[in-house]
Coordinates of C-alpha atoms in Angstrom, one line a residue:
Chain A
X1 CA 13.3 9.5 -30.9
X2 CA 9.9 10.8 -31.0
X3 CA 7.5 9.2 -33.9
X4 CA 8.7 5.5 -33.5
X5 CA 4.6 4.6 -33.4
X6 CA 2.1 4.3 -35.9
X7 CA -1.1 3.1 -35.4
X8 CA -4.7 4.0 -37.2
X9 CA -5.0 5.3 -33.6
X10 CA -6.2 9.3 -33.7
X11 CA -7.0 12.2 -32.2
X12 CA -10.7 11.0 -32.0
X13 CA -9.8 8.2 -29.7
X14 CA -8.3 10.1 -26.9
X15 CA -10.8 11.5 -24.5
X16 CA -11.2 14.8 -25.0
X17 CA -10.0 17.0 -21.9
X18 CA -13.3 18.7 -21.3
X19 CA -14.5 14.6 -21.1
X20 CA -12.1 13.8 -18.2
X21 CA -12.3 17.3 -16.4
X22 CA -15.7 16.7 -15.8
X23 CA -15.5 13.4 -14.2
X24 CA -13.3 15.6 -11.9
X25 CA -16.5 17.5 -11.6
X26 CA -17.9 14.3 -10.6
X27 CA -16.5 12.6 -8.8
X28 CA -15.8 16.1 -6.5
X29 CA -19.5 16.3 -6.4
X30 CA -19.7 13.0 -5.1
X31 CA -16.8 13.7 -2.5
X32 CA -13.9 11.9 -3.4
X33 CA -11.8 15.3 -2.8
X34 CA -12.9 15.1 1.2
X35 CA -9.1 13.4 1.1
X36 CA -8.1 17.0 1.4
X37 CA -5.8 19.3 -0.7
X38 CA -5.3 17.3 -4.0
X39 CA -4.0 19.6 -6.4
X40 CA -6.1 19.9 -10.0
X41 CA -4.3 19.9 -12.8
X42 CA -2.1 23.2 -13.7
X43 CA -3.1 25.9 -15.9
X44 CA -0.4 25.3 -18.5
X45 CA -1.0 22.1 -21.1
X46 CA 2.0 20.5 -22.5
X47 CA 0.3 20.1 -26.1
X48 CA 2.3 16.7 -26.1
X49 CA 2.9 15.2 -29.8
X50 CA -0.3 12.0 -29.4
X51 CA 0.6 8.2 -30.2
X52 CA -0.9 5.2 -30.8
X53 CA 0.3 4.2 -27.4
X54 CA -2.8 2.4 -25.2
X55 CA -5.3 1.5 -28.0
X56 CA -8.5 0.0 -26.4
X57 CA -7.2 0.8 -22.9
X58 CA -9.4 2.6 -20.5
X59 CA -7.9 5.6 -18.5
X60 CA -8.0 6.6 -15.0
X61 CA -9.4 9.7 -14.1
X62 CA -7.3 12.3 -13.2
X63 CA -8.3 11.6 -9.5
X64 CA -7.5 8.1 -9.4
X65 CA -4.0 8.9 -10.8
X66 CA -3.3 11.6 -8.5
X67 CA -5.0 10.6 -5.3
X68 CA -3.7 6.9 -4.6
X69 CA 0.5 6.6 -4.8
X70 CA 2.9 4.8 -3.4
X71 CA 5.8 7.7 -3.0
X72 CA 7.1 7.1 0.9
X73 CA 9.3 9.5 0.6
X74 CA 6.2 11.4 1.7
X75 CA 4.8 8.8 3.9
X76 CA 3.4 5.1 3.4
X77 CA -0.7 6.4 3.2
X78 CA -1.7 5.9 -0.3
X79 CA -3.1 9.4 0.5
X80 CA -0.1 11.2 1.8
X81 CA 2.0 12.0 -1.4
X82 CA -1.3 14.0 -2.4
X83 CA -1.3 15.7 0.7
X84 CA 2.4 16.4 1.4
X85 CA 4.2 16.2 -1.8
X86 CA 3.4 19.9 -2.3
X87 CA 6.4 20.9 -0.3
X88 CA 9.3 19.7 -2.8
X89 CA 10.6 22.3 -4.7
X90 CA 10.9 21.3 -8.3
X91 CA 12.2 24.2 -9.8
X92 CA 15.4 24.6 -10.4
X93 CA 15.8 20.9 -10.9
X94 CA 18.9 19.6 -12.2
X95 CA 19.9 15.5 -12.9
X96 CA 23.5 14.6 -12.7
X97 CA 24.3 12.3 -15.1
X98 CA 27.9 10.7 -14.6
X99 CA 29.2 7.4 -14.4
X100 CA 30.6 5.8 -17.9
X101 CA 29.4 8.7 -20.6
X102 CA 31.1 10.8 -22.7
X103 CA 29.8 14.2 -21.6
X104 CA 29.0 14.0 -17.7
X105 CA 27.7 17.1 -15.9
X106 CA 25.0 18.4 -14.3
X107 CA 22.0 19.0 -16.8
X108 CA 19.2 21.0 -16.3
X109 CA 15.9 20.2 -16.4
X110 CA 14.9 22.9 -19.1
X111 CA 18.4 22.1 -20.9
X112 CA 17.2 18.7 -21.3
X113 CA 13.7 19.1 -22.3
X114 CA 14.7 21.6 -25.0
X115 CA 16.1 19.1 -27.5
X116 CA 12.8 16.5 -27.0
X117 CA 9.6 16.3 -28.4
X118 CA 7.3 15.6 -25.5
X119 CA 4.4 12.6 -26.6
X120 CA 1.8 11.3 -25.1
X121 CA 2.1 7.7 -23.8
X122 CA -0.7 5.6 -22.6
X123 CA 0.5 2.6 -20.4
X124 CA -0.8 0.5 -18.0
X125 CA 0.4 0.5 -14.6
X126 CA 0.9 -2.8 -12.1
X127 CA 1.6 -2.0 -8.6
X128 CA 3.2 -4.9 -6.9
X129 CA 0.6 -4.4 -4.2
X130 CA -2.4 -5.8 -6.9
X131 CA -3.6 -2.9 -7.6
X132 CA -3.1 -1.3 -11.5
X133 CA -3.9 2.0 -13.5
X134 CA -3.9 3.1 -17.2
X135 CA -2.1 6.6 -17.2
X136 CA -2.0 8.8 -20.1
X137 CA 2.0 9.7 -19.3
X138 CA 3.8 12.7 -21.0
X139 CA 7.4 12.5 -21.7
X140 CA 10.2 11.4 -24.2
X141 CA 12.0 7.9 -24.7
X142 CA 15.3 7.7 -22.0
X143 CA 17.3 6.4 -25.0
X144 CA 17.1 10.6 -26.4
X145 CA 18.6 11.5 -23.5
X146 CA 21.5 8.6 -23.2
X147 CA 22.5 9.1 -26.7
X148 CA 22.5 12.9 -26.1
X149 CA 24.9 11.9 -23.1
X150 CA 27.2 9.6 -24.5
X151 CA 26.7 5.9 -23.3
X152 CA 30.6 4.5 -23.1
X153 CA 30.6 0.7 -24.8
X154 CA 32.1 -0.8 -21.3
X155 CA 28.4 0.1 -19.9
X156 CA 25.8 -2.3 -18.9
X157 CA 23.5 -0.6 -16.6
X158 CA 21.6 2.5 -15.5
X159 CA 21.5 3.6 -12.0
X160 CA 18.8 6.5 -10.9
X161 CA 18.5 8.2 -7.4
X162 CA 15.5 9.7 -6.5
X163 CA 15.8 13.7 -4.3
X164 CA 16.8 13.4 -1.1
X165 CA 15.1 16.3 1.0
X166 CA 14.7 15.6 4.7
X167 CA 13.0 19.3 4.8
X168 CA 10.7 18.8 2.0
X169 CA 9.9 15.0 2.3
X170 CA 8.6 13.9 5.3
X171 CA 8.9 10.6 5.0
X172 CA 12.6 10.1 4.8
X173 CA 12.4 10.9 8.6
X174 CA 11.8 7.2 9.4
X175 CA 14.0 4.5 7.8
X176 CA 11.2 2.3 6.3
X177 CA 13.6 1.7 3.3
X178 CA 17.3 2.9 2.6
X179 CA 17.0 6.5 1.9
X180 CA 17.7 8.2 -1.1
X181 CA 15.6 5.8 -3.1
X182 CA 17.7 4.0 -5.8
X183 CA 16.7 2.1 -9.1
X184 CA 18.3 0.5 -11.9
X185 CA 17.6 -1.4 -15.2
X186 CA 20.0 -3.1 -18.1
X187 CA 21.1 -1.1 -20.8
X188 CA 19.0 -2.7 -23.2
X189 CA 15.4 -2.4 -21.2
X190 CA 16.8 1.8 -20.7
X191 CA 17.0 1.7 -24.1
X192 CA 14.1 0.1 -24.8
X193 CA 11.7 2.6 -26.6
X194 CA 9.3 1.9 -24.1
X195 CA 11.1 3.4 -21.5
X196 CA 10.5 7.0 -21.2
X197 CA 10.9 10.0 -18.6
X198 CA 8.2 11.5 -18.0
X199 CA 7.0 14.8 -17.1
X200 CA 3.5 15.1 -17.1
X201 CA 0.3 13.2 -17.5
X202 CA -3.0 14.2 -19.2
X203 CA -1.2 16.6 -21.0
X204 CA -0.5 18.8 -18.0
X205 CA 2.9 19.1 -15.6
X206 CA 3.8 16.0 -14.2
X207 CA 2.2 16.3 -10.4
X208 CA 4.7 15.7 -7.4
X209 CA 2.7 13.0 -5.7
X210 CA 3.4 10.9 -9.0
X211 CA 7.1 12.8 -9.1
X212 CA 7.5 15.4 -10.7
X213 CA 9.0 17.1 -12.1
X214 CA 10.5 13.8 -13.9
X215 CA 10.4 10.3 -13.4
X216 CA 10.9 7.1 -15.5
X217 CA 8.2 4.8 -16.6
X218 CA 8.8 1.2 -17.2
X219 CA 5.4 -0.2 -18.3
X220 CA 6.4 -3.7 -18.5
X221 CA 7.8 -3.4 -15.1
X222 CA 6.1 -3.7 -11.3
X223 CA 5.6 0.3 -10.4
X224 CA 8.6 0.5 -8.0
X225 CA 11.2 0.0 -10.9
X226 CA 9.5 3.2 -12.1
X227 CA 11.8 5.6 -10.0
X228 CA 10.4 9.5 -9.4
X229 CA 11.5 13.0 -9.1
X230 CA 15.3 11.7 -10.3
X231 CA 18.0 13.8 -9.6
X232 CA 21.1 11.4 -10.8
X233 CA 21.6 8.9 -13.8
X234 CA 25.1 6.9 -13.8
X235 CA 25.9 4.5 -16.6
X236 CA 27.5 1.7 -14.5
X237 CA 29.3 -1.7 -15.5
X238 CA 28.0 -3.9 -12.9
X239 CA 24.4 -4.1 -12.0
X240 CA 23.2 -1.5 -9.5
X241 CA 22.1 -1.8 -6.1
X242 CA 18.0 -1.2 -5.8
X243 CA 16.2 0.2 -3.6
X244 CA 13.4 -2.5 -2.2
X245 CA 16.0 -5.2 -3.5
X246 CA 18.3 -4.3 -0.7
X247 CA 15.6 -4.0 1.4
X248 CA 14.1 -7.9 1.0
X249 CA 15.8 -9.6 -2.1
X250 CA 13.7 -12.7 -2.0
X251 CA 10.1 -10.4 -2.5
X252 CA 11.6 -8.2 -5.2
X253 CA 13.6 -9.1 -7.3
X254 CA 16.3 -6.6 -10.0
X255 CA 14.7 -7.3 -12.8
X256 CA 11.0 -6.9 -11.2
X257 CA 9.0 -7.6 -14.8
X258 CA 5.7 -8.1 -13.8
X259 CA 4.4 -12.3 -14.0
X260 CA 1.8 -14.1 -12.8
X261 CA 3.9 -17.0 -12.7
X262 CA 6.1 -15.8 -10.0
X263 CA 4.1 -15.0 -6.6
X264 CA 5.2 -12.4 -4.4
X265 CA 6.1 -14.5 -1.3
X266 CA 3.5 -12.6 0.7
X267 CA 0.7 -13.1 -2.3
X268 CA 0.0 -14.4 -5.4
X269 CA 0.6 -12.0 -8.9
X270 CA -2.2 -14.1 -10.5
X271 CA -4.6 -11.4 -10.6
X272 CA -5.0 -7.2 -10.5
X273 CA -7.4 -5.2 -9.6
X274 CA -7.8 -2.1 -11.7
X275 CA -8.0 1.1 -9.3
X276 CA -11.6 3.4 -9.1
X277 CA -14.0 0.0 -9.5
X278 CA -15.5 0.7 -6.2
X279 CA -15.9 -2.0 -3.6
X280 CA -17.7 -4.4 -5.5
X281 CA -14.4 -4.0 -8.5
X282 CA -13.1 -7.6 -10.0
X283 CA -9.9 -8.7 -10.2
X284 CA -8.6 -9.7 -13.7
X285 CA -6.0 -12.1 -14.2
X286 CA -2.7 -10.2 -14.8
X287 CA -0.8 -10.6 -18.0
X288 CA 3.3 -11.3 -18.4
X289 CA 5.2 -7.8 -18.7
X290 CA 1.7 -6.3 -18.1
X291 CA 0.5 -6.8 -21.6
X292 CA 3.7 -5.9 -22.9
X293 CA 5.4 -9.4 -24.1
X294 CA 5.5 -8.6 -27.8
X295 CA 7.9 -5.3 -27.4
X296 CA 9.9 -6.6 -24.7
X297 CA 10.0 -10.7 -24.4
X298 CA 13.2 -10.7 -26.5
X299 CA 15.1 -9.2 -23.9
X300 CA 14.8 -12.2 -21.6
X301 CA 15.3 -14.7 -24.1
X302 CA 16.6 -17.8 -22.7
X303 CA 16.6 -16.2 -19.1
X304 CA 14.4 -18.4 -16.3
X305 CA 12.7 -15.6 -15.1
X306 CA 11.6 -17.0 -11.9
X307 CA 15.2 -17.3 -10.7
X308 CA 15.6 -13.4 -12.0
X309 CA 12.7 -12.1 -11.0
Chain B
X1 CA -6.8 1.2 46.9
X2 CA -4.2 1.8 49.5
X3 CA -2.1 5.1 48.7
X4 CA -5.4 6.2 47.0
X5 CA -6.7 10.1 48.3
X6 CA -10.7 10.0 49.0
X7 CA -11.5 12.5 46.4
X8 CA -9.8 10.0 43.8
X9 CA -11.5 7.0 45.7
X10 CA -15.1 8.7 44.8
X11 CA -14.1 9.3 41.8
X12 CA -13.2 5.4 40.6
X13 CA -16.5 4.3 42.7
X14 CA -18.8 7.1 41.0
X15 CA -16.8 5.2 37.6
X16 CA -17.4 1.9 38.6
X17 CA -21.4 3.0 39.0
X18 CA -21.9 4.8 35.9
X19 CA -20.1 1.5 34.1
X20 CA -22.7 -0.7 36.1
X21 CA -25.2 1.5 34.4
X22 CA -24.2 0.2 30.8
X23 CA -26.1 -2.9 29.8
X24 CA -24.0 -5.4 27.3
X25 CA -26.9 -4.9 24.9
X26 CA -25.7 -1.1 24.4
X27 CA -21.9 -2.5 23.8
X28 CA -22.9 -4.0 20.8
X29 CA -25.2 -1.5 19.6
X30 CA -22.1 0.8 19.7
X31 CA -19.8 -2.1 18.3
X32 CA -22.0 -1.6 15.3
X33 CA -21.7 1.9 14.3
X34 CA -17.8 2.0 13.4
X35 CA -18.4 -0.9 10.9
X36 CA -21.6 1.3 9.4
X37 CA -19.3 4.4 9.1
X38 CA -16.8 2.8 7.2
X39 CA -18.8 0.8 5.3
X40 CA -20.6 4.4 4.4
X41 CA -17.0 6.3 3.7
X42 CA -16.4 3.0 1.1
X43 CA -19.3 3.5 -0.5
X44 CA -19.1 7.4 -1.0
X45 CA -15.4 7.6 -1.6
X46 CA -14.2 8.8 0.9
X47 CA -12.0 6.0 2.1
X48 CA -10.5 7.0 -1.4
X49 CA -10.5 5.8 -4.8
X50 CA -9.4 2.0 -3.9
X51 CA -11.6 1.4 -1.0
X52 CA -11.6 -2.7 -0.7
X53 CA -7.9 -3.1 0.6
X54 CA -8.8 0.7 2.8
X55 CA -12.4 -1.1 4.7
X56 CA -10.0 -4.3 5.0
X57 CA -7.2 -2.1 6.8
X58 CA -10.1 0.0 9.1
X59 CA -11.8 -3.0 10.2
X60 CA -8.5 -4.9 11.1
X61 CA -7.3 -2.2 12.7
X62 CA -10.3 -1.2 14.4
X63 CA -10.2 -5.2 15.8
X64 CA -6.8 -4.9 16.8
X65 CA -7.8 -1.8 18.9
X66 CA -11.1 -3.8 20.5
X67 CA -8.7 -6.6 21.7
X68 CA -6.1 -4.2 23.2
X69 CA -8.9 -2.5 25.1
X70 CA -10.1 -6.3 25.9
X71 CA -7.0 -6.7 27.8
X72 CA -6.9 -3.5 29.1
X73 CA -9.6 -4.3 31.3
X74 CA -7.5 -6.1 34.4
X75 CA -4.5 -3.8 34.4
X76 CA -6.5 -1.0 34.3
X77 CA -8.7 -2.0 37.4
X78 CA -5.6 -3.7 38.9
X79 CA -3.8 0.0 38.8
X80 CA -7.0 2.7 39.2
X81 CA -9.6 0.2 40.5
X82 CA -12.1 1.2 37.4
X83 CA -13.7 -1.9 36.9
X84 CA -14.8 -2.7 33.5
X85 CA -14.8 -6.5 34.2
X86 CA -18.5 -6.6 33.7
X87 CA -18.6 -5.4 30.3
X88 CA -15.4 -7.1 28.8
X89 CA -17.0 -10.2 27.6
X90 CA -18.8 -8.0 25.4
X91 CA -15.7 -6.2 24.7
X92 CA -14.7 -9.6 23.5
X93 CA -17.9 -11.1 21.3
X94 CA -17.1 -6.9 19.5
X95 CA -13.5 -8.0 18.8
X96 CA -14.6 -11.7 17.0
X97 CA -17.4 -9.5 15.1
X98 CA -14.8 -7.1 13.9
X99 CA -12.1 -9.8 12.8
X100 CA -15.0 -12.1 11.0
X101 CA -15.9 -8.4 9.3
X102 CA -12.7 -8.0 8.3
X103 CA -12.0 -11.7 7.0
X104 CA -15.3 -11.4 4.6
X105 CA -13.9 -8.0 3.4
X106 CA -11.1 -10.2 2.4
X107 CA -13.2 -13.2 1.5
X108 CA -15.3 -11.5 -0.9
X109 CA -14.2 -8.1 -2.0
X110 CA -10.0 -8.9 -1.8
X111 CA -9.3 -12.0 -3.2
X112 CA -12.7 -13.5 -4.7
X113 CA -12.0 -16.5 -6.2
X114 CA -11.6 -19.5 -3.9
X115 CA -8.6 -21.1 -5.4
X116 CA -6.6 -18.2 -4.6
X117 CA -8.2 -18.1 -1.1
X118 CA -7.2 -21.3 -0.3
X119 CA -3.5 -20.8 -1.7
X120 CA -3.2 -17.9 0.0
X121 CA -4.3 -19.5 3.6
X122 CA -1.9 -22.3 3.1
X123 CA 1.2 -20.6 1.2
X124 CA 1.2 -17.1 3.0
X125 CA 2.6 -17.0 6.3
X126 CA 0.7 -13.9 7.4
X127 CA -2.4 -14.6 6.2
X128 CA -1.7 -18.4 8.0
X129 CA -0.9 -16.3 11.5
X130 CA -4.2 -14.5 10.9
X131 CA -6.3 -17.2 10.1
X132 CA -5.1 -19.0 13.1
X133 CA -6.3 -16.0 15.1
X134 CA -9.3 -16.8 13.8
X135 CA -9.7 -20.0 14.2
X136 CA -8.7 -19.7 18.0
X137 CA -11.4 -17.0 18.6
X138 CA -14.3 -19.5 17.4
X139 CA -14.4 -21.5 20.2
X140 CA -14.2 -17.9 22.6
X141 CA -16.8 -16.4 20.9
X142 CA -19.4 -19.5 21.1
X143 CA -18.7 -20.0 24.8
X144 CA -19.2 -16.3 25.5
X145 CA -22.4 -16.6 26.8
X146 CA -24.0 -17.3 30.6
X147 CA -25.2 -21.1 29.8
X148 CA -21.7 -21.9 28.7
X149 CA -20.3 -20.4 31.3
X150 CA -22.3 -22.4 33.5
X151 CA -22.0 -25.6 31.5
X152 CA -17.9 -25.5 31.5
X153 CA -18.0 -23.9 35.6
X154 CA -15.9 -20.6 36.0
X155 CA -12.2 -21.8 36.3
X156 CA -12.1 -24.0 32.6
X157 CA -14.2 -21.4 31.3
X158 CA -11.2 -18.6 32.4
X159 CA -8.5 -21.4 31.2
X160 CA -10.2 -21.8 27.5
X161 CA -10.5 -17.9 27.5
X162 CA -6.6 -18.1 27.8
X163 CA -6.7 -18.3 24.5
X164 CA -7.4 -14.5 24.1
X165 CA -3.5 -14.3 25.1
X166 CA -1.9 -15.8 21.8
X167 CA -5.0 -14.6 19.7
X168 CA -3.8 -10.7 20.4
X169 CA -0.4 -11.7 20.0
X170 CA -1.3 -13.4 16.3
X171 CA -3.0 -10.4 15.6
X172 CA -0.4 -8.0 16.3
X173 CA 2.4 -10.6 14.2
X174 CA 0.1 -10.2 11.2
X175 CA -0.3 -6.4 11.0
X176 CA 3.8 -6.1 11.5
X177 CA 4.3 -9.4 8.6
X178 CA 1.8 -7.9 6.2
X179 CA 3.5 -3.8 6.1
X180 CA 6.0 -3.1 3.3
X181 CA 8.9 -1.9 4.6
X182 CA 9.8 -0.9 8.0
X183 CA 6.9 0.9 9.7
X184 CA 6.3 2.2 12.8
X185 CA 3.0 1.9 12.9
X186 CA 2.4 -2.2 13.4
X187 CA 5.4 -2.0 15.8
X188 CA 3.7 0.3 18.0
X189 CA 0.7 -1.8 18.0
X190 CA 2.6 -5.2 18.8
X191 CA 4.9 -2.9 22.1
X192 CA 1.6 -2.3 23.7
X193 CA 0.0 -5.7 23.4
X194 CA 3.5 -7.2 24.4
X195 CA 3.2 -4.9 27.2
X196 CA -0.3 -5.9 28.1
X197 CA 0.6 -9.8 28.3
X198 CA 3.5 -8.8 30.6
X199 CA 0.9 -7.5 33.1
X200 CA -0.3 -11.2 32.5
X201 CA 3.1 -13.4 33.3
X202 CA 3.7 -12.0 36.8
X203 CA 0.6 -12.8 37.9
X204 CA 0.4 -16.0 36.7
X205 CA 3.9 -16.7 38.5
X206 CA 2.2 -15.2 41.7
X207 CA -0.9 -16.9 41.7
X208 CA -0.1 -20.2 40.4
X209 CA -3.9 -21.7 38.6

């Protein structure tokens, strides 16, 4: 439900879009864009309801957000979603949600936008690569939309596909992971009023290189967990399979909450590095569930999250 | 070259003079220009908006290329007769100058703090593989020079340089461990070097040292 925040957080504290279009300016003027056709942000603003989501934290620029993903559906550059993503079609879009609810079906995208109120939601983002953002995301809690579907008592999980478009995605052309893309989480973390869809950032229509035109966001979670452009939800009793799971179960783990006390096997989780430092940028020392323990800790109580990683 | 027309035969010898032509000293003045460039893009953005990890990908890649074209050199004269025997030391000393490059990249900008350095060297099996590449290279690149060559007399000079063999072959292991997820890319790299020391085996069955 929209509203669950307070804070003495206010209008005043969020930069101001004229603030954050100009570093745009900038940072075109000093030829970041030479990547090639990244798209700037649509015409149409989204006039999101604001929170008290992401006091203190600094955001990414526009640029930084749009230019640098990890979406392999498009290819496995940092650069190519921005460059090839342009070629999924996102409208019509519909989600089919089935699976253990009382009213399955095929939902529209507009269908299921017109009984939310959109907020703003400042998060930080950690990449299991290292590497980590602060994103000013647009969207509504998941939970709206489960209760709005039905969620059956004998379910325990919630399994999302990601669009499957061999002509539109590039990427799926070469097996680097099990095509389509699949994520899950536990009932409660889905739930979880952190856990939103989302549909834009910076107040404008969720770009497709960070996948539009709806994905989830798990804040507390490595970035992969975070699935994009979704086109199915199924409430399921058992937990689901997952996509980079399948693919090497020892380096990522279901659960996937990001900890510094459990290294990737390939490198430590000890420390980030926050994205658009430059080369000279230092890495900070990565906090359990990404800064997030006081919402979310419960949910693991008594659980040796090492072993469920 | 038996089989060989006479047009192609002026051809490879009007080659092998222009490559005669090059002194050493303009191989590493070259060697030093990619390194610049990049260093440049980082700097200006344009190896985009997270440009530590992008310089450390460019210049291991860029080493990875050197050492292919390193063992290129015998085939390729074996099968054409261009010669670029003359130069390849150089091509060599490039190759340790790229990987010690991209090593400091890592060193400094990556990982910074020395505990985690030394964790990673001992606890991450590709980062072991490419440190051993390393570490094999030290000895190549110190005796790459005419007094050492000298000093050690021609045939344990060519057996230490051996070493070159499982140095390419580390390299190529650590740019396929370190991808996520299946990619073509590091594969491609690690089918032509592969290839390259298979050019190697015969011979040595042939002409026994």
């Amino acid at each position: 439900m929209a509203g669950r925040y307070k804070s003495d957080l206010n209008w005043s504290d969020v930069t101001p879009k004229d603030v954050w279009l100009n570093r745009r300016k900038l940072m075109a003027g000093a030829g970041a864009v030479a990547l090639g056709s990244i798209a700037g942000p649509a015409a149409a603003s989204l006039n999101a309801r604001k929170t008290a989501y992401g006091e203190g934290l600094e955001l990414n620029t526009w640029d930084e957000i749009t230019s640098y993903n990890n979406f392999y559906e498009f290819g496995t550059g940092k650069e190519d979603p921005a460059r090839y993503a342009g070629e999924l079609t996102t409208e019509p879009w519909t989600i089919e949600i089935g699976g253990l609810v009382d009213r399955p079906g095929s939902y529209g995208l507009e269908d299921i936008l017109k009984d939310v109120t959109l907020e703003e939601r400042i998060y930080r983002l950690r990449c299991v690569e290292r590497w980590a953002m602060v994103v000013p995301w647009v969207g509504f809690e998941l939970a709206d939309l489960l209760d709005r579907v039905g969620v059956q008592p004998s379910a325990k999980y919630v399994a999302f596909e990601t669009a499957l478009r061999p002509d539109e995605m590039r990427g799926v052309r070469f097996p680097v992971i099990e095509w389509p893309y699949k994520e899950g989480l536990r009932l409660d973390e889905a739930m979880h009023p952190l856990t939103i869809l989302a549909t834009g950032l910076y107040d404008e229509p969720m770009p497709n290189q960070n996948g539009a035109p709806i994905r989830v966001v798990v804040p507390w979670k490595y970035g992969y967990k975070s699935i994009k452009s979704i086109v199915k939800i199924t409430l399921v009793a058992e937990q689901p399979p997952t996509a980079w799971n399948e693919y090497s179960a020892h380096e990522y783990g279901f659960y996937s909450n990001v900890n510094p006390e459990r290294d990737h096997p390939r490198w430590s989780q000890k420390y980030e590095r926050r994205v658009g430092g430059g080369l000279f940028a230092k890495q900070t020392p990565t906090a359990k569930f990404n800064g997030y323990g006081e919402e979310v800790a419960h949910l693991y109580a008594g659980m040796d999250l090492i072993v469920n990683h | 070259m038996p089989g060989q027309g006479l047009a192609q035969v002026s051809v490879v010898k009007r080659v092998n003079r222009a490559i005669g032509l090059v002194p050493p000293l303009a191989i590493y003045v070259l060697a030093v220009l990619p390194p610049v460039w990049f260093l440049w893009q980082a700097q200006t953005g344009r190896l985009g908006v997270e440009p530590i990890k992008a310089l450390e990908h460019e210049l291991g890649e860029l080493a990875l290329q050197v050492l292919i074209a390193t063992l290129a050199v015998r085939p390729v004269n074996k099968w054409t007769g261009i010669n670029f025997l003359k130069l390849r030391r150089s091509f060599g000393v490039v190759t340790f100058f790229y990987v010690l490059l991209h090593l400091l990249v890592w060193l400094v900008l990556d990982v910074q703090f020395l505990d985690q350095i030394w964790a990673d060297i001992v606890k991450r099996p590709y980062i072991t593989v490419g440190m051993g590449a390393f570490a094999l290279m030290i000895p190549l690149a110190l005796t790459s020079n005419n007094l050492s060559l000298r000093k050690l007399g021609p045939i344990r000079w060519r057996r230490l340089h051996r070493l070159m063999y499982p140095v390419v072959l580390l390299g190529a292991i650590h740019f396929v461990m370190l991808s996520k997820g299946f990619q073509l890319e590091p594969y491609v790299y690690l089918g032509v070097i592969l290839a390259l020391l298979a050019t190697r085996i015969r011979w040595a069955v042939l002409r026994p040292a």
